[in-house]
Amino acid sequence: MYLYHPTIRQTHADGDALDDGEKIGLPTSIVDAFIARLSSFGYAPEGASSGRRSFVKLAGGSTITVAVHSSEISFTVPTSDSGSDAVFEALQDACELSDGGDLEPYDPQTEEWLNAV
C-alpha cells in the first residue's frame, strides 16, 4: 500500500505511470502530521536512513512496516504473511491515516486507488 500526493493520482488517471518522471514531493507539514498520528495507531519509530524514516507495528503475529519517503509513504507486510490479518490492518491503517484528503492511498496489488474522489 502506498500513499501519494493527490496530484500523483490525477497524473496517473491522465495516463502517466506511477514511476514516470520525478514524483511530486509531500509537503513537510503533511508528513509531520502523518508521523504524529502514527503513534495513535500503534506504530513505533524503527529508524532512519538516507531520506527514509521507518515505523513498525505488530499485528496478528506479523510486522507492518511504514516507510516515509519525501514523495511517498509505504505500508508493507512480509510476503510470507500475505494472507494474514496484518494485511487487512495495514490497508485499514493506510486508508484511515489518509482520510484528510492530503494523501491518496494506492494498492499496487489491485492497481486501484482506494478512496473515492
Short mmCIF file of C-alpha atoms in Angstrom, two decimals:
data_model
loop_
_atom_site.label_atom_id
_atom_site.label_comp_id
_atom_site.label_asym_id
_atom_site.label_seq_id
_atom_site.Cartn_x
_atom_site.Cartn_y
_atom_site.Cartn_z
CA MET A 1 0.00 0.00 0.00
CA TYR A 2 1.32 3.44 -0.92
CA LEU A 3 0.21 6.94 -0.02
CA TYR A 4 0.90 9.68 -2.56
CA HIS A 5 0.26 13.38 -3.02
CA PRO A 6 -3.20 13.85 -4.66
CA THR A 7 -1.54 15.22 -7.81
CA ILE A 8 0.02 11.80 -8.43
CA ARG A 9 -3.45 10.26 -8.53
CA GLN A 10 -4.53 12.80 -11.15
CA THR A 11 -1.46 12.32 -13.36
CA HIS A 12 -1.95 8.54 -13.10
CA ALA A 13 -5.59 8.96 -14.17
CA ASP A 14 -4.32 11.02 -17.11
CA GLY A 15 -2.23 8.05 -18.26
CA ASP A 16 1.16 8.55 -16.61
CA ALA A 17 2.75 5.58 -14.88
CA LEU A 18 3.25 5.96 -11.14
CA ASP A 19 7.01 5.74 -11.58
CA ASP A 20 7.22 8.10 -14.60
CA GLY A 21 9.49 11.07 -14.11
CA GLU A 22 10.01 12.94 -10.91
CA LYS A 23 7.43 12.30 -8.20
CA ILE A 24 5.84 15.22 -6.51
CA GLY A 25 7.20 15.61 -3.01
CA LEU A 26 4.95 15.52 0.00
CA PRO A 27 4.79 18.81 1.89
CA THR A 28 6.65 18.71 5.20
CA SER A 29 3.52 19.74 7.09
CA ILE A 30 1.60 16.73 5.73
CA VAL A 31 4.47 14.34 6.53
CA ASP A 32 4.85 15.75 10.04
CA ALA A 33 1.11 15.43 10.72
CA PHE A 34 1.11 11.87 9.36
CA ILE A 35 4.05 10.87 11.55
CA ALA A 36 2.41 12.45 14.60
CA ARG A 37 -0.71 10.32 14.02
CA LEU A 38 1.23 7.04 13.58
CA SER A 39 1.75 6.54 17.32
CA SER A 40 -2.01 6.66 17.95
CA PHE A 41 -2.30 3.68 15.56
CA GLY A 42 0.34 1.72 17.49
CA TYR A 43 3.40 2.38 15.30
CA ALA A 44 6.80 2.97 16.89
CA PRO A 45 9.89 4.50 15.27
CA GLU A 46 12.33 1.92 13.92
CA GLY A 47 14.99 4.16 12.44
CA ALA A 48 16.01 6.44 9.64
CA SER A 49 18.43 6.19 6.75
CA SER A 50 19.09 8.09 3.53
CA GLY A 51 15.87 10.08 3.43
CA ARG A 52 13.68 7.28 4.81
CA ARG A 53 12.05 7.13 8.23
CA SER A 54 10.65 3.76 9.33
CA PHE A 55 7.95 2.80 11.83
CA VAL A 56 6.72 -0.66 12.84
CA LYS A 57 3.68 -2.26 14.44
CA LEU A 58 2.91 -5.86 15.35
CA ALA A 59 -0.45 -7.12 14.12
CA GLY A 60 -1.60 -10.72 14.36
CA GLY A 61 1.96 -12.01 14.78
CA SER A 62 3.21 -10.08 11.75
CA THR A 63 5.08 -6.83 11.42
CA ILE A 64 3.66 -3.90 9.47
CA THR A 65 6.40 -1.51 8.37
CA VAL A 66 5.69 2.07 7.36
CA ALA A 67 8.44 3.79 5.35
CA VAL A 68 8.15 7.54 4.97
CA HIS A 69 9.99 9.00 1.96
CA SER A 70 9.93 12.52 0.53
CA SER A 71 7.46 11.59 -2.23
CA GLU A 72 5.58 8.55 -0.90
CA ILE A 73 4.67 6.59 2.18
CA SER A 74 4.52 2.80 2.03
CA PHE A 75 2.91 0.19 4.24
CA THR A 76 4.38 -3.31 3.88
CA VAL A 77 3.81 -6.73 5.38
CA PRO A 78 6.24 -9.62 4.72
CA THR A 79 5.14 -11.65 1.68
CA SER A 80 5.04 -14.80 3.83
CA ASP A 81 2.18 -13.15 5.73
CA SER A 82 0.20 -12.10 2.66
CA GLY A 83 -2.99 -13.79 3.86
CA SER A 84 -2.77 -12.59 7.42
CA ASP A 85 -4.78 -10.12 9.44
CA ALA A 86 -1.77 -7.78 9.21
CA VAL A 87 -2.50 -7.14 5.54
CA PHE A 88 -6.06 -6.08 6.34
CA GLU A 89 -4.84 -3.92 9.22
CA ALA A 90 -2.18 -2.26 7.03
CA LEU A 91 -4.81 -1.42 4.40
CA GLN A 92 -7.20 -0.11 7.05
CA ASP A 93 -4.50 1.98 8.75
CA ALA A 94 -3.35 3.45 5.43
CA CYS A 95 -6.89 4.46 4.49
CA GLU A 96 -7.65 5.92 7.91
CA LEU A 97 -4.37 7.84 8.05
CA SER A 98 -5.09 9.33 4.61
CA ASP A 99 -8.70 10.31 5.31
CA GLY A 100 -7.94 14.02 5.44
CA GLY A 101 -7.51 14.22 1.66
CA ASP A 102 -3.85 15.22 1.81
CA LEU A 103 -2.72 11.71 0.88
CA GLU A 104 -4.13 9.28 -1.65
CA PRO A 105 -3.92 5.51 -0.92
CA TYR A 106 -2.96 3.22 -3.79
CA ASP A 107 -2.96 -0.59 -3.63
CA PRO A 108 -0.36 -1.95 -6.08
CA GLN A 109 -1.78 -5.49 -5.72
CA THR A 110 -5.13 -4.46 -7.19
CA GLU A 111 -3.75 -1.42 -9.05
CA GLU A 112 -6.56 0.71 -7.59
CA TRP A 113 -6.86 3.98 -5.70
CA LEU A 114 -8.79 3.23 -2.52
CA ASN A 115 -10.50 6.45 -1.51
CA ALA A 116 -13.33 7.81 -3.60
CA VAL A 117 -12.57 11.04 -5.42
#
